[in-house]
XYZ file of C-alpha atoms in Angstrom:
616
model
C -96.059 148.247 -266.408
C -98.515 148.703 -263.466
C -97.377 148.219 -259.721
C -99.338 145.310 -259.367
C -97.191 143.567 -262.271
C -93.916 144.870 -260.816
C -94.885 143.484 -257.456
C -95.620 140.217 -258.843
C -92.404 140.017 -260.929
C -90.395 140.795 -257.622
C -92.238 138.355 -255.713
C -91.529 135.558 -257.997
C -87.404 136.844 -258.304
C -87.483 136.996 -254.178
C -89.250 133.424 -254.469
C -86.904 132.097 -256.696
C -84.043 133.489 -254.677
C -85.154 131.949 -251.844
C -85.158 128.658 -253.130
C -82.110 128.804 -254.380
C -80.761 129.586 -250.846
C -82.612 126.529 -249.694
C -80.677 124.533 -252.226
C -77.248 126.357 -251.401
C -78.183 125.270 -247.866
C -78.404 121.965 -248.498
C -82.055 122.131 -246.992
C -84.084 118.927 -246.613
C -86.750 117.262 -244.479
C -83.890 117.510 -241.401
C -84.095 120.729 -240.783
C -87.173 121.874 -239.571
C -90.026 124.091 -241.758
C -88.996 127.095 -240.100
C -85.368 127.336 -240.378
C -85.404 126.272 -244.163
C -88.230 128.896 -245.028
C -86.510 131.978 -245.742
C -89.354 134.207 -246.534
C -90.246 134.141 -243.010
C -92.492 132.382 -240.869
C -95.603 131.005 -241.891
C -98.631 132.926 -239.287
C -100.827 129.896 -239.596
C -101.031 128.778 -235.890
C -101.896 125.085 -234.975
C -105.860 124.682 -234.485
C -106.242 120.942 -234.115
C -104.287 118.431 -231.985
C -100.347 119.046 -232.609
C -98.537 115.376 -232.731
C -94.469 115.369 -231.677
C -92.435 112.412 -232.043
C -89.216 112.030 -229.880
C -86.889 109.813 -231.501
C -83.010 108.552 -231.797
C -81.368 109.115 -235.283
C -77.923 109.896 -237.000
C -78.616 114.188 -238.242
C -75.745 115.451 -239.767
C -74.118 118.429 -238.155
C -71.763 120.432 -239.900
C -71.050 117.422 -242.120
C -70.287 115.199 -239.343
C -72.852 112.117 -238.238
C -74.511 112.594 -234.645
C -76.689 110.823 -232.820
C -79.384 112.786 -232.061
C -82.666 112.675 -229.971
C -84.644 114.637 -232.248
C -88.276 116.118 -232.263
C -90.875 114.936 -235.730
C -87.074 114.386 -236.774
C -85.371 117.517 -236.872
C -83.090 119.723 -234.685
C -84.549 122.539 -233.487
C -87.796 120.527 -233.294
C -90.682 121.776 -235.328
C -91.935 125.074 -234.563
C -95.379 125.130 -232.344
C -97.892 128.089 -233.290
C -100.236 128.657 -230.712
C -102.908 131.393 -230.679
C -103.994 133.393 -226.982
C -106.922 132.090 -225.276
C -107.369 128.614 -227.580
C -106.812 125.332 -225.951
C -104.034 123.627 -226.719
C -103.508 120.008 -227.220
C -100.438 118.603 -227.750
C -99.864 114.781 -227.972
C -96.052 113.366 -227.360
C -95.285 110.191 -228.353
C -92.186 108.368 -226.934
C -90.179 106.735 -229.555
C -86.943 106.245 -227.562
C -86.012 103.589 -225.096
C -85.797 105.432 -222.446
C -88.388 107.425 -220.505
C -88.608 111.576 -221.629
C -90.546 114.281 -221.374
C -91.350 117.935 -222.824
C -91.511 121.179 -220.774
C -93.278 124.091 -222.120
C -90.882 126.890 -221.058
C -92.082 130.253 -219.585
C -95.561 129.358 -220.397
C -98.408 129.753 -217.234
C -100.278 126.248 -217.476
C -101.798 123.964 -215.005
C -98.339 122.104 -213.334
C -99.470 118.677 -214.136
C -99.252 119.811 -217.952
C -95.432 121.275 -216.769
C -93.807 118.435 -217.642
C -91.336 118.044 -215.666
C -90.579 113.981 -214.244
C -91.112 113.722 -210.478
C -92.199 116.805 -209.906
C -94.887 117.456 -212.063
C -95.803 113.991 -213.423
C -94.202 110.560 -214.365
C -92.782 111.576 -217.565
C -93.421 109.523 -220.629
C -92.430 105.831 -221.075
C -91.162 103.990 -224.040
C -93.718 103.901 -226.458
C -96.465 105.582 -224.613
C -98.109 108.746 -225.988
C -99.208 111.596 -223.646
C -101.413 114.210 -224.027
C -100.638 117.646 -222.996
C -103.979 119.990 -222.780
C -104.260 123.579 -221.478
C -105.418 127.191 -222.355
C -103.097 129.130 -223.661
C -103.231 132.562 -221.225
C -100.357 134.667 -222.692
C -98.454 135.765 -226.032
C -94.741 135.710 -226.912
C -91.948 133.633 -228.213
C -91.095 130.506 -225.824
C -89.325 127.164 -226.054
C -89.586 123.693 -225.193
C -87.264 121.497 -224.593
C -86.986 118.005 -222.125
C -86.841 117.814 -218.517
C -85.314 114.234 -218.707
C -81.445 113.744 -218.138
C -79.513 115.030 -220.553
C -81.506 114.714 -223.526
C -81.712 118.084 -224.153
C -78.140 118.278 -224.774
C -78.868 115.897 -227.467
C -81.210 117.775 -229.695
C -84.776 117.781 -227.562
C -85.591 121.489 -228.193
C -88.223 123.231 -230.215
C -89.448 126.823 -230.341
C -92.501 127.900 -229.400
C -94.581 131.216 -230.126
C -98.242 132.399 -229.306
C -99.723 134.947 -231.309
C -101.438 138.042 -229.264
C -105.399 138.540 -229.185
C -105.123 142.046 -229.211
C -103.024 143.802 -231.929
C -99.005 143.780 -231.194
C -97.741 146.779 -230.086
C -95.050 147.110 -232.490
C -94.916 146.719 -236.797
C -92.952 144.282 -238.493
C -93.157 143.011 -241.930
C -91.475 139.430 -241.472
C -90.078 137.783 -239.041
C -87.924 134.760 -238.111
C -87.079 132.493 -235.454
C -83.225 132.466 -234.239
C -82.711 129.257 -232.096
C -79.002 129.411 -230.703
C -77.557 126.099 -229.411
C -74.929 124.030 -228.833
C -73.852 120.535 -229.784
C -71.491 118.117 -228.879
C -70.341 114.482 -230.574
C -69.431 113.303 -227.323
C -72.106 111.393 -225.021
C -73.072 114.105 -222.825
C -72.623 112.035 -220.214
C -69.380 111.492 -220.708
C -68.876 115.415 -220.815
C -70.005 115.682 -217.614
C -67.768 112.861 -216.316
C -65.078 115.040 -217.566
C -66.200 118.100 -215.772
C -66.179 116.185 -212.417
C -62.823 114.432 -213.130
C -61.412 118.153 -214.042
C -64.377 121.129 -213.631
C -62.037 123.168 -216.278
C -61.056 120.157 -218.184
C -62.887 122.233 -221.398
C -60.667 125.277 -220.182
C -58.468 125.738 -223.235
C -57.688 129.723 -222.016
C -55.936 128.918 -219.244
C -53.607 131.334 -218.141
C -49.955 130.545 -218.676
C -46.393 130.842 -217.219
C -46.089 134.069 -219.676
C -48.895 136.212 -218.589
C -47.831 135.873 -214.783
C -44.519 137.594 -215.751
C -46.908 140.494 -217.899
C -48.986 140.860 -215.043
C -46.389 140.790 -212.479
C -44.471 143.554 -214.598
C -47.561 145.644 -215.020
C -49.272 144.821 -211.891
C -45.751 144.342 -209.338
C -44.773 140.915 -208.094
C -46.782 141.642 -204.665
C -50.412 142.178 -206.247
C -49.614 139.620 -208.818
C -48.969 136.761 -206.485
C -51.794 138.123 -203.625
C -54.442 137.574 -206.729
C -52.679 134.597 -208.121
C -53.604 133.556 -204.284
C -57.186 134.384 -204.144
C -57.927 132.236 -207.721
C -55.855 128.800 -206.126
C -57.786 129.728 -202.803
C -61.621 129.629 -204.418
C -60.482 126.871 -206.887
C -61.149 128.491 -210.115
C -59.405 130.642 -212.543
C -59.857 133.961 -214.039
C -60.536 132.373 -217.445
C -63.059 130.346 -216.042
C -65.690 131.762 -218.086
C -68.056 128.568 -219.450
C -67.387 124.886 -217.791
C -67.757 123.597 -221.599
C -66.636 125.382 -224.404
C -66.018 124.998 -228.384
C -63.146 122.561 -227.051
C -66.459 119.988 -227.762
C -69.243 122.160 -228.469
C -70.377 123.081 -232.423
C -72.378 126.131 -231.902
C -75.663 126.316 -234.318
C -78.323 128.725 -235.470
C -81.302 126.856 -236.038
C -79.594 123.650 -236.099
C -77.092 124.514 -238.568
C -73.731 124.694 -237.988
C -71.550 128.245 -238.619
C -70.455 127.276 -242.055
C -74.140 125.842 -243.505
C -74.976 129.940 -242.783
C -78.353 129.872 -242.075
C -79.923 132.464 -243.683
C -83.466 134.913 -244.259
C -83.922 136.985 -246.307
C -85.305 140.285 -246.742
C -86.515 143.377 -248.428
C -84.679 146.811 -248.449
C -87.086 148.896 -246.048
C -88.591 145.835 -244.338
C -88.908 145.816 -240.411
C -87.600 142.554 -239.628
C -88.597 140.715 -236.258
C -86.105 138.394 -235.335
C -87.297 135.965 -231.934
C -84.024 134.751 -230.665
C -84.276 132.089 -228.145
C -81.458 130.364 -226.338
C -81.983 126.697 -226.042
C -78.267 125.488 -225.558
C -77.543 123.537 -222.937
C -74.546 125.160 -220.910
C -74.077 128.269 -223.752
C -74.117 131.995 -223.130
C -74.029 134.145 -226.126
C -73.114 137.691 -227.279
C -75.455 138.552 -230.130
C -75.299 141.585 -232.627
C -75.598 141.939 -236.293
C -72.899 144.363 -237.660
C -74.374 147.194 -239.556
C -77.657 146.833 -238.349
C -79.083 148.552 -235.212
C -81.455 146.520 -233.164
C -84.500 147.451 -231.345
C -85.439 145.313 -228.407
C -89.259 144.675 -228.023
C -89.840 141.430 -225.982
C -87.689 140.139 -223.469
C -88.635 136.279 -222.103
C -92.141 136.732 -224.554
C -93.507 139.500 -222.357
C -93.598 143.457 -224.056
C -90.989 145.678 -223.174
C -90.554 149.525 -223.815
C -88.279 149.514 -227.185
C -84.651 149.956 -226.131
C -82.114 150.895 -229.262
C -78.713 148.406 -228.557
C -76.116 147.169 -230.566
C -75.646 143.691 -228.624
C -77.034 141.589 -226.037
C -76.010 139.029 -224.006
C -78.599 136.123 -223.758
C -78.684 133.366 -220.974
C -79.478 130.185 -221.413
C -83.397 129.746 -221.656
C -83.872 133.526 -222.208
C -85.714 134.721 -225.317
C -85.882 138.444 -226.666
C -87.145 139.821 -229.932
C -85.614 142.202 -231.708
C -86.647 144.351 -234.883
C -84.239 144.951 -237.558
C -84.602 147.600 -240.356
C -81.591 146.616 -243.471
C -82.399 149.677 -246.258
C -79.692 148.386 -248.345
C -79.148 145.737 -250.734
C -76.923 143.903 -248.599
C -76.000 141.137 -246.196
C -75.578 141.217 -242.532
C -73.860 138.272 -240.553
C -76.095 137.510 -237.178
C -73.211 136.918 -235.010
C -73.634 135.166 -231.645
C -70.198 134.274 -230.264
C -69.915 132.269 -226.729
C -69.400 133.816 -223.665
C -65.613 132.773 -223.202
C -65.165 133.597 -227.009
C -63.758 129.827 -227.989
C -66.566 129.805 -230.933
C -69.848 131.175 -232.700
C -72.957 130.561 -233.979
C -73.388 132.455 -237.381
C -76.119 133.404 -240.080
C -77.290 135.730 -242.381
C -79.878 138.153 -243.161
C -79.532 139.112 -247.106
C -81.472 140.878 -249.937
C -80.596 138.070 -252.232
C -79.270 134.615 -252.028
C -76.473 133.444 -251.757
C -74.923 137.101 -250.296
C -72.775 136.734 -247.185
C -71.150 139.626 -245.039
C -67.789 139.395 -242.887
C -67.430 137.724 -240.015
C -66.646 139.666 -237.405
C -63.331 138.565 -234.911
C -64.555 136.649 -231.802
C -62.071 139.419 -229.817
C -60.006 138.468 -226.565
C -61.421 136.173 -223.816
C -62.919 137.747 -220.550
C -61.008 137.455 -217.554
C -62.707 137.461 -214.138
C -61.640 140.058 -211.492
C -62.305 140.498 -208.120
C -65.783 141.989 -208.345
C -67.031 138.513 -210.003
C -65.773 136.873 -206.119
C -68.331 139.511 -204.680
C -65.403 141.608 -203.586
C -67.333 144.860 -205.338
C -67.571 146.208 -201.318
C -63.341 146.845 -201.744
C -64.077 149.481 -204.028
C -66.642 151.717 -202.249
C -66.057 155.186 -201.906
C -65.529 156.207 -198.724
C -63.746 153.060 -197.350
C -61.173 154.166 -195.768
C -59.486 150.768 -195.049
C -58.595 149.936 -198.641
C -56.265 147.081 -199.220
C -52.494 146.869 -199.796
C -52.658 147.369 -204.093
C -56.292 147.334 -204.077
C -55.970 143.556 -203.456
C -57.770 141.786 -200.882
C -57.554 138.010 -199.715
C -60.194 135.971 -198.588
C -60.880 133.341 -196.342
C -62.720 130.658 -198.217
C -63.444 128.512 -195.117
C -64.860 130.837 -192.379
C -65.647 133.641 -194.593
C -63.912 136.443 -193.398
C -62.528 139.061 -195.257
C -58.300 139.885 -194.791
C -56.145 141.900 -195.517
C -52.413 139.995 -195.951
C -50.457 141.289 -192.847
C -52.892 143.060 -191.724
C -55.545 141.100 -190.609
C -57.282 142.160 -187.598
C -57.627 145.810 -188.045
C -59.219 145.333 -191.703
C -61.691 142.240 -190.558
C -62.962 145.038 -187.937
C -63.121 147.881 -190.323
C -65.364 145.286 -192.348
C -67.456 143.663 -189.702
C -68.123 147.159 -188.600
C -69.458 148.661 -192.127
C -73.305 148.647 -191.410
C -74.775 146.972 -194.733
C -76.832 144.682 -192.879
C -80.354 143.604 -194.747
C -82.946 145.019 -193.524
C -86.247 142.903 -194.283
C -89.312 144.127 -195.717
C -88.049 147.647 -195.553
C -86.799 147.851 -199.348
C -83.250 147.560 -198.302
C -83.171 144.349 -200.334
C -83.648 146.290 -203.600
C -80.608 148.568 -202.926
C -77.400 148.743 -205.198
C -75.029 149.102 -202.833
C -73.408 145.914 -201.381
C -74.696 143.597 -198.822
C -72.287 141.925 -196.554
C -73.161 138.706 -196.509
C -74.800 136.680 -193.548
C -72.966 134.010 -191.632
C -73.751 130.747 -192.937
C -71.421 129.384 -194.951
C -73.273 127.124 -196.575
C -71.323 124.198 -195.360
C -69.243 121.366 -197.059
C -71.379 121.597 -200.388
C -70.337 125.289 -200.968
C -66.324 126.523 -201.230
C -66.666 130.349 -201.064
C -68.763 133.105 -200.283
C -69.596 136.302 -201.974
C -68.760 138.771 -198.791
C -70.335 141.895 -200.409
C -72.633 140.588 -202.787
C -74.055 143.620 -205.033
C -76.590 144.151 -207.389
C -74.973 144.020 -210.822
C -78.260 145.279 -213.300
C -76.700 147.707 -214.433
C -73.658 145.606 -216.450
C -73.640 144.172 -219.637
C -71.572 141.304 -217.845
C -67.722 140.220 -218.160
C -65.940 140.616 -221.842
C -68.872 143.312 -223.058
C -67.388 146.219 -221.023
C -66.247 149.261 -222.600
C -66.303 147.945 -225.848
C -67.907 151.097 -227.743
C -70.885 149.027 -228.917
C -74.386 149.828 -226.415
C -74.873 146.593 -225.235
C -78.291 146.252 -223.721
C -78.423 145.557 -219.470
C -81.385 144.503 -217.104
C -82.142 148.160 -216.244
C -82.853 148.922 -219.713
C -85.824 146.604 -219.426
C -89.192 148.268 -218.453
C -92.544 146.867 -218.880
C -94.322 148.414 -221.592
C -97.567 148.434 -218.660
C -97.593 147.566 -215.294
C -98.222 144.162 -213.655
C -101.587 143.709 -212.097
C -100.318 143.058 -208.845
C -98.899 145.481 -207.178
C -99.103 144.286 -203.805
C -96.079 144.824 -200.860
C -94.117 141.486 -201.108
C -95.382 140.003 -197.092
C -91.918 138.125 -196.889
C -88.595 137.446 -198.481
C -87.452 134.035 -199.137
C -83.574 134.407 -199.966
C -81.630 131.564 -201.461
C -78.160 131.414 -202.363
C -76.293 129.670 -205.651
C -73.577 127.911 -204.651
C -71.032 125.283 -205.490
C -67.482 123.308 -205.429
C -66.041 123.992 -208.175
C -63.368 121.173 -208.515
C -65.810 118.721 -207.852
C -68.333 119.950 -209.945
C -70.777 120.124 -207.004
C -73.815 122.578 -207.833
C -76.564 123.461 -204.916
C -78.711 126.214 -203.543
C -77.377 127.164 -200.272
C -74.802 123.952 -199.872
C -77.247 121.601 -200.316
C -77.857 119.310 -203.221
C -81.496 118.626 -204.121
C -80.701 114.786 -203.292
C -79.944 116.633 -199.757
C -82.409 118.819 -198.946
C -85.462 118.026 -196.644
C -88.445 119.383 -199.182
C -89.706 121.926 -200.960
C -89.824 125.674 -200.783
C -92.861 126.465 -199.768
C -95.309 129.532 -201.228
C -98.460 130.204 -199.610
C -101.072 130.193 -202.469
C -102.135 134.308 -203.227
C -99.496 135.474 -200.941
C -96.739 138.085 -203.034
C -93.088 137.418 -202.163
C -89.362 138.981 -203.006
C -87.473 136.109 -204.105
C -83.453 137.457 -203.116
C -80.778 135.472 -205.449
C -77.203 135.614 -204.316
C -74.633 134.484 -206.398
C -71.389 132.786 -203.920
C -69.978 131.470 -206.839
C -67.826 132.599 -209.632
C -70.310 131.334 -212.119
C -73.387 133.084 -214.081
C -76.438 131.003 -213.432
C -79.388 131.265 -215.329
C -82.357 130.853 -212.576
C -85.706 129.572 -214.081
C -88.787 129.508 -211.910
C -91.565 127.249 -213.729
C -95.327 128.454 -213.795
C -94.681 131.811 -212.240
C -93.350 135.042 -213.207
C -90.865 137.141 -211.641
C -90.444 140.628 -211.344
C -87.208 141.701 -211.565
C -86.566 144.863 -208.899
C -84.338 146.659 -211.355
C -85.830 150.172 -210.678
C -88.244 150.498 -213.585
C -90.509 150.778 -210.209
C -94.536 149.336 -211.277
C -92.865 148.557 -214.900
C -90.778 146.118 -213.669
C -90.302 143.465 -216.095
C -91.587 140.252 -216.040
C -88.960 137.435 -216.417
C -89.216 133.713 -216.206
C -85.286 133.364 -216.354
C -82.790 135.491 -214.212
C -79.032 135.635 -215.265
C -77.238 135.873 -212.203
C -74.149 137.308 -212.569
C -70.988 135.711 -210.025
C -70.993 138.365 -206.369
C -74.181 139.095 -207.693
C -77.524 139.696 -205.079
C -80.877 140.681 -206.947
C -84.075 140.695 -206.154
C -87.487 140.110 -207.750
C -91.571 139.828 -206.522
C -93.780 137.151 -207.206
C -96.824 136.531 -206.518
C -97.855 133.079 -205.742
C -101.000 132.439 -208.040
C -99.787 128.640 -209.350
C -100.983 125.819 -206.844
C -99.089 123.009 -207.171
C -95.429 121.596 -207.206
C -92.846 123.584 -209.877
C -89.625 123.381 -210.253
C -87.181 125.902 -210.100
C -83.134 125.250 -210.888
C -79.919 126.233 -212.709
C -80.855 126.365 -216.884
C -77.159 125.465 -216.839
C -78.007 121.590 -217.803
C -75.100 120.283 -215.748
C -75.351 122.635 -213.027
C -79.184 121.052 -212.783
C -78.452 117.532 -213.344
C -75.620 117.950 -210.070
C -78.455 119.030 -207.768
C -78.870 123.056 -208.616
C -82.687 122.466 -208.463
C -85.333 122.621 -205.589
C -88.920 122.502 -205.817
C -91.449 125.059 -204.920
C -94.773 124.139 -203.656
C -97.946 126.480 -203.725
C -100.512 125.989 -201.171
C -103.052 127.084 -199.376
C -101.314 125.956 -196.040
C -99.636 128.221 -193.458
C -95.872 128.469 -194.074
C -93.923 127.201 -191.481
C -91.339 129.346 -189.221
C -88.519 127.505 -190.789
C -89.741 128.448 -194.069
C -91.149 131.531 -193.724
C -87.346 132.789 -195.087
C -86.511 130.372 -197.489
């Protein structure tokens, strides 16, 4: 027997396999071509006009009826291959009865091809068809998704890739698409309802009567009480992790739910790429694949130098691309559990069908702690005004910073430390703490962070110390430098913040119903863009049409992102460079946290930016 017969003959057993997983699946014209193909994606990319239909139907989920606004009728929509430097024309046709819209996310188009209602264009009516048509300018894996209402909380997501001119800088043999969401068989607006009737009324890790007397006996009463303080005081609670959890929420992997198992399959020896992209609505997710080392190559579709992890944390409406290398004739569970650990999203990469692996245990909640209220300043070597127990207490009203029973001495030692910002100078960029200015923000904001830090360099709350290497932002480094490496001419600094029991979300205490008008960029000019996180909340920060660098010391090789997690107390920085004219959005990816006003709108121009801009 020749190779080329033995190849053939295993071809046509790994064919065969795979349609057999595709009937153990349950597979059918729901779910879209590229979840059910598990051989890998098909590299044909779209040459003609690409034709979307956005339609209200019953999908089953998990076995369960939902009604679903879906995409050419599945959830994930249909995957959209696009090639660098073609024109793309994409026409969406409105099936509903209500208006919508698409939004091609992270990609650099024209804004009125954006697609974003009222900011970028009218959005689509009922029945209407509109035609989306730009050049495609960049490579990577991408989403889309709706910028009207809730609907993509329904099912109005798709991924999105764009093949490379030049060769890829990396080898990979297959590769698959990973879309993590989340679903609910509520009406999402009736979630939200909930959530500003009771923010944590999808809490179901409260803490109870039981773990104050643990805590008091490990901590002391005095400590115990003094923090117990601090949560009631800032209106949120340590276990306060994701305002909607599996309470409501089935989490999926390319649409399917955990126990449908999505699953590709593979070759022993094969470099797998795997694309994951988060398009759930309010969902964080830890991913990893137990047994398998992973080797991150793209983070938000842009090249990064390979870094060797064993999990990552994604944000909502972040994307990064892994490779995979299984030498055994195995399976591997992809396991993506939620942020606050109340669920997962599962699948499976296997030699053959119909293997599985273990699942692994979600493990114990996170718990936020007083670094996650921007209180990171208390631990500072050096400070030689710690608090009683390590414990401080804040003043949520005025902002200052107390010590119980000992309050004036410790608000001077404070007001006295000299971590002023220093504009312009690079100060921005540094780790240590910044005590924060004195606006509070007003009535639409409850606390603030008093010593906001820069938090890069942490995998984030419940990934700590875990003995897995769990990738962070500093790990990320441009695989070559941006073009423009001008010094930013100004900082415009803009804080997240929020009321928490009245599910209020803003930038800087204002609502976007409240504030006066957009953020203004000077067209060409290059700008640090300083995020400070007052709440207790991450926040994933999108900026449409331009990319941001984040400052995370990788120095020219910063990389490029087009969403920022923002982690609560956290300040970060990152450089843009104006080079979009026109009107973008920019927002929470949290879907609630943007439909309650997290959102502004940045406008490009060539006109002079006004004093009262000039800082945000």
């Amino acid at each position: 027997m020749n190779n080329q017969t033995m190849y053939s003959k295993s071809r046509r057993r790994f064919i065969t396999q795979a349609g057999a997983t595709g009937a153990i699946l349950g597979l059918n014209s729901l779910v879209p071509a590229f979840a059910g193909g598990t051989l890998g994606l098909s590299p044909e990319q779209a040459t003609g006009p690409i034709d979307l239909n956005i339609t209200r139907q019953p999908l089953d989920i998990g076995g369960r009826m939902g009604d679903t606004v879906t995409i050419s009728g599945s959830i994930p929509g249909p995957l959209v291959r696009l090639k660098e430097g073609q024109d793309a024309v994409i026409r969406v046709t409105n099936q509903l009865d209500e208006d919508t819209s698409i939004h091609w996310h992270g990609l650099l188009l024209p804004y009125e091809m954006d697609g974003v209602p009222g900011v970028s264009y009218a959005g689509i009516k009922p029945g209407e068809t509109f035609r989306y048509a730009f050049p495609v300018k960049q490579s990577g894996t991408y989403w889309y998704h709706s910028h009207s209402g809730l609907q993509e909380q329904q099912g109005h997501y798709g991924p999105l890739i764009i093949d490379p001119i030049a060769p890829e800088p990396f080898a990979y043999d297959r590769e698959y698409v990973v879309m993590l969401s989340d679903w609910t068989f509520e009406n999402p607006m009736s979630v939200l309802k909930k959530l500003k009737k009771q923010s944590d009324y999808y809490n179901y890790q409260r803490r109870t009567v039981p773990e104050l007397f643990n805590d008091a006996e490990e901590n002391g009463w005095g400590k115990t009480v003094r923090e117990r303080m601090v949560w009631a005081r800032s209106r949120m609670a340590p276990t306060d992790i994701a305002d909607v959890s599996a309470a409501t929420y089935t989490y999926l992997m390319n649409g399917m739910a955990p126990d449908s198992n999505w699953t590709g399959l593979f070759r022993p020896g094969e470099r797998i790429r795997l694309r994951f992209i988060n398009g759930a609505a309010m969902s964080y997710f830890d991913v990893r694949i137990p047994g398998l080392k992973m080797t991150v190559v793209q983070a938000d579709g842009q090249n990064v130098q390979p870094v060797a992890i064993d999990e990552f944390r994604i944000g909502v409406a972040e994307t990064y691309d892994v490779i995979v290398e299984p030498v055994d004739e195995a399976a591997y569970t992809i396991f993506a559990a939620s942020m606050d650990r109340s669920g997962y999203a599962r699948g499976t990469l296997a030699s053959k069908a119909g293997l599985e692996a273990a699942i692994p245990p979600l493990g114990n909640p996170p718990v936020r702690t007083m670094k996650d209220m921007g209180m990171g300043a208390m631990a500072m070597p050096g400070m030689t005004s710690a608090p009683k127990d390590g414990v401080p207490a804040m003043n949520m009203k005025d902002g200052t910073m107390a010590m119980p029973g000992e309050m004036p001495a410790k608000k001077q030692t404070m007001d006295s430390m000299d971590m002023s910002r220093n504009r312009g100078t690079g100060m921005s960029t540094a780790s240590s703490p910044v005590k924060h200015g004195p606006d509070r923000h007003g009535k639409g904001n409850t606390m603030v962070a008093e010593f906001p830090s820069n938090r890069l360099s942490e995998p984030g709350d419940g990934l700590e110390n875990n003995g897995r290497r769990v990738l962070v932002y500093t790990d990320l480094r441009s695989l070559s430098p941006y073009p423009d490496q001008r010094t930013p001419e100004r900082e415009v600094e803009l804080h997240l913040t929020g009321v928490m029991d009245r599910y209020m979300w803003s930038f800087d205490g204002k609502k976007f119903s409240e504030v006066d008008g957009p953020v203004h960029f000077k067209y060409g000019e290059r700008l640090r863009l300083v995020l400070v996180n007052d709440t207790m909340m991450e926040h994933p920060i999108h900026l449409h049409g331009m990319w941001m660098e984040l400052e995370n010391g990788a120095g020219e090789y910063r990389p490029r992102k087009h969403t920022l997690n923002v982690k609560p107390g956290e300040r970060l920085t990152a450089l843009i460079s104006a080079d979009a004219p026109g009107n973008w959005a920019f927002h929470c990816h949290l879907l609630y946290h943007l439909d309650m006003g997290m959102f502004r709108v940045v406008s490009v121009t060539n006109d002079a930016v006004s004093s009262e801009n000039r800082n945000g």
